[in-house]
Amino acid sequence: MNLPDPFAPIAPSIDRALQDVFGFEAFRAGQRRGIEAVVQNNNTLIVMPTGSGKSLCYMLPACVMPGLTLAVSPLIALMKDQADALESFNIPATYINSSLSWDEQRQRLAGMRAGAYKIVLVAPERFKSQVFLDALAGLPIGLFAIDEAHCISQWGHDFRPDYLTLGEVRKQLGSPTTLALTATATPEVQRDIAAQLGFESPRVVVSGFERPNLFFEVYPARSRRAKYERIEALLDQTPEGSKVIYCATRKQVEEVGRNLRESGYYPALYHAGLSDQERDEVQDAFMAGDAPLLIATNAFGMGVDKSDVRAIIHFNIPGSVEAYYQEAGRAGRDGESAHCLLLFNRADLRIHEFFTENSFPDRKQIERLWSLLQKHGEGTHALDADMLADHLSRAGDDRVHPWAVGSALRLLERGGHVAFGQRGPTPWLQVMDRARTRELRVDWHALDARRRVDEDHQEDMVRYATGHTCRQLYLVRYFSDTAEDIPRCGRCDRCCGPPSYARDAGQVRAPIVVSEAAQTVLRKVLSGIARTRGRWGTHVVAAMLRGSRAKKVVGAGLDQLSTHGILSALRQDDLVRLIDVCAQLGLTTQNTHGCVSLTEEGTALMIASEPLPAPVAEVLARHLTSVSASPRRSGAPSSHQAAARQNEPPLPAHLAAHLADSELGETYLRTFALAREGHDYQSIAEQRGLTPSSVLRHFLKLAEHGYPLPLQDHADGRLLPELREVASDWSSHDKLADLKERLSTPCDYDTLKLNLAIVLQERFEHLQPLDAS
């Protein structure tokens, strides 16, 4: 068969294509193996992290293989960008999707038939169109590429029913060489993708999941205030590059944005509630570096490739390891050091439980909805999910969320029972038959399975957050069952202890001082948890261990337990911390209500008589110290933080001598030393590689702790007298925005902080904690 020129190979080999077509000198890790497998006509599954060059793995084979490459992607919004990128490499390509007019679609279909394109990008829904299938008939399909292939698997974190048809589509196309690409597929999902596509002996290439330039940290935050303090500490120590804070809901995006603005930061916000134009403007500003701090839901990030992202912060725990790795992996794509901080609070799991319950409603809810629709009868009605949810809520004891109704309607639509949509401002819903509830064409087994998959993903994410193994090792093992174990990575909090930015900000808690051996204290905690039989949460168990006679403790009879008061020398916060440590070590677990119980490992350790295993003893040593031991600072700085400070001179001797006993970290004392030398806050920020706002916060902390700063030149004759009155009991835990609102004297935040530092200093005029010379 004589192929038209566009269907003939563009380059004679993969190396010539790499250099002559794409202009690259070398392949990235894993790319050559995957590309060679495809070019040799092997059905191939490639699993590579976001940002590692997956797209080249179908674009380059398209250049050296004869025939048309058909590339499937669910990201309609990005198809134009991908087609434009291909055109920039002089590869004839186009996309066909619902964003185009019918006339434009017909022109492109005609061009495809005429051989005008080497690569055509389509969404999976396109194969429902008979017109499109007719246009494909007889064309030489050299490569069938499927991006985001995890969407095929019902065990994946982002399953999409339209992807299920692709195995049958592949057969209709004559089973061409097929490439499945994904950034997030566990071994189980990899096997399911291969099975769904009918691969008999596929080549599987999994690579690149260790990210040595990223520092992974999980911070167990007991409160929202603790989250904000940790975020601010990291932002202050990361002045360069871009930062993204991910939140689970748009409401939280707004809340976090408001709180950070009140603390003197200037974040941009991105979520699905914004108009398309607003989202585009925010994304353009972020990409241009004009909005270096972005707070977003997971609506942000698909197709965003920014090289200088220095920190990714998750305000809430994500719903799956796949989602977390994809989002965290947007940091450090330039190969330089970056930080990935997850703020873990078990209460945040309720958000994902809500998502799961409403994405996969139970059978009873779907049958109730169908009964309501039957009352309206066959035909078309002006109804939508909100209206139906309101009807169901008023008719029953439980409130039904519109999201759950929308999910149920989609299941009924898939079964051919209803159709629905929107005509202008008016909703419509068509009831298409009068099936009895037991005759509903809903795959109840698949629905239950999807709900369990979502729940399993959440449990996997909790294991990451609470586990005591190396973070990098957990991720490598999660995505590859054939990966070799990596040594202690030296790039996570499990291997290094608390990172340096937290230490410098004074956020590393001192060890709990005990009078007994650490293993004795641990076993007492485990015994107390065992006696409560998994019926109570962390705070109640801690109260019982310290001997509290609070109403809840006495009312539950916990004061009668043999473990009541066995750790009475410790504070409530200390015991809560130790119970959290038990969870991190895998010795305890919590149910959905937060009730604590022992795992098998916890029970075995409680009753054992031999010394603690080395990994347990090592973790415990970070949190406990005997009265005879001196506290030690733990944790190594991340490399980008160490690099930022490597040129700083040694701390002056008179300050270094105070460091061990100071409540403040070294970074504060360095700021103090420069201020005493006569540098203003902007000069200090420039010298230290910090933001001016960070240095001003240092001033407030230093002043609050009685360190004499030379701030007289900044005294504002109108503002200072009012501050002395209004801020008489202000502390660094209070919000500046609230204080600013109470002032009648107008001022900017910088002036406010400088004069507030003077007020804080005046409280300590009688103290001289350091020699000011």
PDB file of N, CA and C in Angstrom, residues 253 257 261 266-270 282 285-286 291-296:
ATOM      1  N   VAL A 253     -10.239  27.069  50.265  1.00  0.00           N
ATOM      2  CA  VAL A 253      -9.341  27.949  49.500  1.00  0.00           C
ATOM      3  C   VAL A 253      -9.561  29.398  49.910  1.00  0.00           C
ATOM      4  N   GLY A 257      -6.893  31.617  52.079  1.00  0.00           N
ATOM      5  CA  GLY A 257      -6.461  32.862  51.459  1.00  0.00           C
ATOM      6  C   GLY A 257      -6.693  34.054  52.375  1.00  0.00           C
ATOM      7  N   ARG A 261      -3.731  36.377  53.999  1.00  0.00           N
ATOM      8  CA  ARG A 261      -3.707  37.820  53.723  1.00  0.00           C
ATOM      9  C   ARG A 261      -3.635  38.621  55.021  1.00  0.00           C
ATOM     10  N   TYR A 266       0.274  37.535  50.136  1.00  0.00           N
ATOM     11  CA  TYR A 266      -0.557  38.003  49.027  1.00  0.00           C
ATOM     12  C   TYR A 266      -0.828  36.853  48.052  1.00  0.00           C
ATOM     13  N   PRO A 267      -1.661  35.898  48.461  1.00  0.00           N
ATOM     14  CA  PRO A 267      -1.896  34.738  47.601  1.00  0.00           C
ATOM     15  C   PRO A 267      -2.928  35.011  46.509  1.00  0.00           C
ATOM     16  N   ALA A 268      -2.800  34.277  45.421  1.00  0.00           N
ATOM     17  CA  ALA A 268      -3.856  34.213  44.400  1.00  0.00           C
ATOM     18  C   ALA A 268      -4.681  32.965  44.669  1.00  0.00           C
ATOM     19  N   LEU A 269      -5.936  32.980  44.265  1.00  0.00           N
ATOM     20  CA  LEU A 269      -6.840  31.853  44.533  1.00  0.00           C
ATOM     21  C   LEU A 269      -7.317  31.245  43.222  1.00  0.00           C
ATOM     22  N   TYR A 270      -7.492  29.912  43.230  1.00  0.00           N
ATOM     23  CA  TYR A 270      -7.937  29.205  42.013  1.00  0.00           C
ATOM     24  C   TYR A 270      -8.854  28.061  42.429  1.00  0.00           C
ATOM     25  N   VAL A 282      -5.611  33.820  36.530  1.00  0.00           N
ATOM     26  CA  VAL A 282      -4.819  33.375  37.682  1.00  0.00           C
ATOM     27  C   VAL A 282      -3.700  32.445  37.219  1.00  0.00           C
ATOM     28  N   ALA A 285      -0.972  34.368  35.465  1.00  0.00           N
ATOM     29  CA  ALA A 285      -0.158  35.119  36.428  1.00  0.00           C
ATOM     30  C   ALA A 285       0.794  34.194  37.173  1.00  0.00           C
ATOM     31  N   PHE A 286       0.322  33.013  37.526  1.00  0.00           N
ATOM     32  CA  PHE A 286       1.173  32.033  38.217  1.00  0.00           C
ATOM     33  C   PHE A 286       2.324  31.608  37.303  1.00  0.00           C
ATOM     34  N   ALA A 291       2.217  35.742  40.331  1.00  0.00           N
ATOM     35  CA  ALA A 291       1.445  35.261  41.489  1.00  0.00           C
ATOM     36  C   ALA A 291       2.208  34.081  42.081  1.00  0.00           C
ATOM     37  N   PRO A 292       3.306  34.347  42.791  1.00  0.00           N
ATOM     38  CA  PRO A 292       4.171  33.258  43.247  1.00  0.00           C
ATOM     39  C   PRO A 292       3.557  32.368  44.320  1.00  0.00           C
ATOM     40  N   LEU A 293       2.506  32.844  45.010  1.00  0.00           N
ATOM     41  CA  LEU A 293       1.839  32.022  46.021  1.00  0.00           C
ATOM     42  C   LEU A 293       0.409  31.795  45.574  1.00  0.00           C
ATOM     43  N   LEU A 294       0.072  30.536  45.343  1.00  0.00           N
ATOM     44  CA  LEU A 294      -1.256  30.176  44.836  1.00  0.00           C
ATOM     45  C   LEU A 294      -1.929  29.208  45.794  1.00  0.00           C
ATOM     46  N   ILE A 295      -3.207  29.463  46.093  1.00  0.00           N
ATOM     47  CA  ILE A 295      -4.014  28.539  46.890  1.00  0.00           C
ATOM     48  C   ILE A 295      -5.079  27.986  45.970  1.00  0.00           C
ATOM     49  N   ALA A 296      -5.202  26.657  45.880  1.00  0.00           N
ATOM     50  CA  ALA A 296      -6.057  26.067  44.859  1.00  0.00           C
ATOM     51  C   ALA A 296      -6.667  24.755  45.318  1.00  0.00           C
TER      52      ALA A 296
END
